[in-house]
PDB file of C-alpha atoms in Angstrom:
ATOM      1  CA  UNK L   1       8.849  85.777 163.125  1.00 56.00           C
ATOM      2  CA  UNK L   2       7.576  82.807 161.148  1.00 61.00           C
ATOM      3  CA  UNK L   3       5.250  84.964 158.998  1.00 64.00           C
ATOM      4  CA  UNK L   4       8.129  87.112 157.764  1.00 70.00           C
ATOM      5  CA  UNK L   5      10.194  84.021 156.895  1.00 71.00           C
ATOM      6  CA  UNK L   6       7.347  82.614 154.804  1.00 73.00           C
ATOM      7  CA  UNK L   7       6.884  85.948 153.050  1.00 92.00           C
ATOM      8  CA  UNK L   8      10.549  86.292 152.078  1.00 93.00           C
ATOM      9  CA  UNK L   9      10.714  82.687 150.871  1.00 92.00           C
ATOM     10  CA  UNK L  10       7.639  83.315 148.681  1.00 94.00           C
ATOM     11  CA  UNK L  11       9.201  86.490 147.299  1.00 95.00           C
ATOM     12  CA  UNK L  12      12.424  84.614 146.575  1.00 95.00           C
ATOM     13  CA  UNK L  13      10.479  81.892 144.735  1.00 96.00           C
ATOM     14  CA  UNK L  14       8.847  84.604 142.626  1.00 96.00           C
ATOM     15  CA  UNK L  15      12.269  86.139 141.881  1.00 97.00           C
ATOM     16  CA  UNK L  16      13.577  82.691 140.905  1.00 98.00           C
ATOM     17  CA  UNK L  17      10.671  82.274 138.483  1.00 98.00           C
ATOM     18  CA  UNK L  18      11.207  85.721 136.944  1.00 98.00           C
ATOM     19  CA  UNK L  19      14.930  84.966 136.613  1.00 98.00           C
ATOM     20  CA  UNK L  20      14.165  81.656 134.895  1.00 98.00           C
ATOM     21  CA  UNK L  21      12.097  83.572 132.331  1.00 98.00           C
ATOM     22  CA  UNK L  22      14.836  86.216 131.970  1.00 98.00           C
ATOM     23  CA  UNK L  23      17.480  83.537 131.324  1.00 98.00           C
ATOM     24  CA  UNK L  24      15.321  81.926 128.622  1.00 98.00           C
ATOM     25  CA  UNK L  25      14.688  85.328 127.012  1.00 98.00           C
ATOM     26  CA  UNK L  26      18.401  86.183 127.233  1.00 98.00           C
ATOM     27  CA  UNK L  27      19.298  82.954 125.437  1.00 98.00           C
ATOM     28  CA  UNK L  28      16.698  83.658 122.756  1.00 98.00           C
ATOM     29  CA  UNK L  29      17.999  87.204 122.301  1.00 97.00           C
ATOM     30  CA  UNK L  30      21.584  85.966 121.912  1.00 96.00           C
ATOM     31  CA  UNK L  31      20.464  83.389 119.321  1.00 96.00           C
ATOM     32  CA  UNK L  32      18.792  86.165 117.334  1.00 96.00           C
ATOM     33  CA  UNK L  33      21.964  88.284 117.719  1.00 93.00           C
ATOM     34  CA  UNK L  34      23.944  85.506 116.021  1.00 94.00           C
ATOM     35  CA  UNK L  35      21.445  85.563 113.142  1.00 94.00           C
ATOM     36  CA  UNK L  36      21.838  89.347 112.942  1.00 93.00           C
ATOM     37  CA  UNK L  37      25.626  88.837 112.741  1.00 92.00           C
ATOM     38  CA  UNK L  38      25.188  86.478 109.779  1.00 93.00           C
ATOM     39  CA  UNK L  39      22.889  88.992 108.073  1.00 95.00           C
ATOM     40  CA  UNK L  40      25.371  91.835 108.636  1.00 92.00           C
ATOM     41  CA  UNK L  41      28.294  89.708 107.446  1.00 92.00           C
ATOM     42  CA  UNK L  42      26.417  88.833 104.261  1.00 94.00           C
ATOM     43  CA  UNK L  43      25.878  92.512 103.534  1.00 96.00           C
ATOM     44  CA  UNK L  44      29.223  93.846 104.761  1.00 94.00           C
ATOM     45  CA  UNK L  45      27.576  95.847 107.558  1.00 94.00           C
ATOM     46  CA  UNK L  46      29.362  96.750 110.825  1.00 92.00           C
ATOM     47  CA  UNK L  47      28.304  95.094 114.092  1.00 90.00           C
ATOM     48  CA  UNK L  48      27.872  98.474 115.837  1.00 91.00           C
ATOM     49  CA  UNK L  49      25.025 100.701 114.629  1.00 91.00           C
ATOM     50  CA  UNK L  50      25.060 103.532 117.193  1.00 93.00           C
ATOM     51  CA  UNK L  51      21.975 105.271 115.776  1.00 95.00           C
ATOM     52  CA  UNK L  52      19.964 102.037 115.932  1.00 94.00           C
ATOM     53  CA  UNK L  53      21.162 101.380 119.496  1.00 95.00           C
ATOM     54  CA  UNK L  54      20.034 104.830 120.648  1.00 96.00           C
ATOM     55  CA  UNK L  55      16.672 104.254 118.966  1.00 97.00           C
ATOM     56  CA  UNK L  56      16.325 100.913 120.787  1.00 96.00           C
ATOM     57  CA  UNK L  57      17.296 102.459 124.153  1.00 97.00           C
ATOM     58  CA  UNK L  58      14.711 105.210 123.711  1.00 97.00           C
ATOM     59  CA  UNK L  59      11.944 102.827 122.650  1.00 97.00           C
ATOM     60  CA  UNK L  60      12.615 100.439 125.549  1.00 97.00           C
ATOM     61  CA  UNK L  61      12.360 103.300 128.033  1.00 97.00           C
ATOM     62  CA  UNK L  62       9.039 104.290 126.455  1.00 97.00           C
ATOM     63  CA  UNK L  63       7.741 100.729 127.039  1.00 97.00           C
ATOM     64  CA  UNK L  64       7.960 101.244 130.799  1.00 98.00           C
ATOM     65  CA  UNK L  65       4.799 101.795 132.791  1.00 98.00           C
ATOM     66  CA  UNK L  66       6.853 103.191 135.686  1.00 98.00           C
ATOM     67  CA  UNK L  67       8.937 106.112 134.420  1.00 96.00           C
ATOM     68  CA  UNK L  68      10.993 106.064 137.630  1.00 98.00           C
ATOM     69  CA  UNK L  69      12.726 102.984 136.197  1.00 98.00           C
ATOM     70  CA  UNK L  70      13.906 104.814 133.049  1.00 98.00           C
ATOM     71  CA  UNK L  71      17.590 105.097 134.020  1.00 98.00           C
ATOM     72  CA  UNK L  72      17.736 101.481 135.166  1.00 98.00           C
ATOM     73  CA  UNK L  73      15.948 100.266 132.043  1.00 98.00           C
ATOM     74  CA  UNK L  74      18.395 102.196 129.872  1.00 97.00           C
ATOM     75  CA  UNK L  75      21.374 100.731 131.768  1.00 98.00           C
ATOM     76  CA  UNK L  76      19.921  97.212 131.450  1.00 98.00           C
ATOM     77  CA  UNK L  77      19.490  97.504 127.694  1.00 97.00           C
ATOM     78  CA  UNK L  78      22.896  99.138 127.232  1.00 97.00           C
ATOM     79  CA  UNK L  79      24.403  96.036 128.844  1.00 98.00           C
ATOM     80  CA  UNK L  80      22.157  93.650 126.895  1.00 97.00           C
ATOM     81  CA  UNK L  81      23.172  95.337 123.644  1.00 96.00           C
ATOM     82  CA  UNK L  82      26.851  95.268 124.623  1.00 96.00           C
ATOM     83  CA  UNK L  83      26.501  91.521 125.204  1.00 96.00           C
ATOM     84  CA  UNK L  84      24.669  91.167 121.878  1.00 95.00           C
ATOM     85  CA  UNK L  85      27.518  92.941 120.051  1.00 94.00           C
ATOM     86  CA  UNK L  86      30.000  90.684 121.839  1.00 94.00           C
ATOM     87  CA  UNK L  87      27.989  87.642 120.731  1.00 93.00           C
ATOM     88  CA  UNK L  88      27.902  88.941 117.145  1.00 93.00           C
ATOM     89  CA  UNK L  89      31.671  89.514 117.202  1.00 92.00           C
ATOM     90  CA  UNK L  90      32.221  85.950 118.468  1.00 91.00           C
ATOM     91  CA  UNK L  91      29.881  84.524 115.810  1.00 89.00           C
ATOM     92  CA  UNK L  92      31.706  86.448 113.071  1.00 88.00           C
ATOM     93  CA  UNK L  93      35.111  85.335 114.421  1.00 91.00           C
ATOM     94  CA  UNK L  94      33.951  81.673 114.441  1.00 88.00           C
ATOM     95  CA  UNK L  95      32.747  81.976 110.841  1.00 84.00           C
ATOM     96  CA  UNK L  96      36.006  83.658 109.801  1.00 86.00           C
ATOM     97  CA  UNK L  97      37.932  80.800 111.432  1.00 88.00           C
ATOM     98  CA  UNK L  98      36.092  78.129 109.416  1.00 72.00           C
TER      99      UNK L  98
END
């Protein structure tokens, strides 16, 4: 009925707001990733640091209040870090092309 429709529209508005925040945070994280790329380039370090990535994955899981979300949180950050590496590679390629 009408009550259910209002509820779902409210929930969708809340999801939209959370997504807006996520997009802003994603952009900020990618900007920082480009800075990391410049730092690594300046010191001749590789983009991939597998030990650091595992450390990050573990620490992000530990930040959860709801342990049932551990696998999903790990998958999310694996993808975020893959995208960060991709962004670093692109930044390094742009700098190499200059």
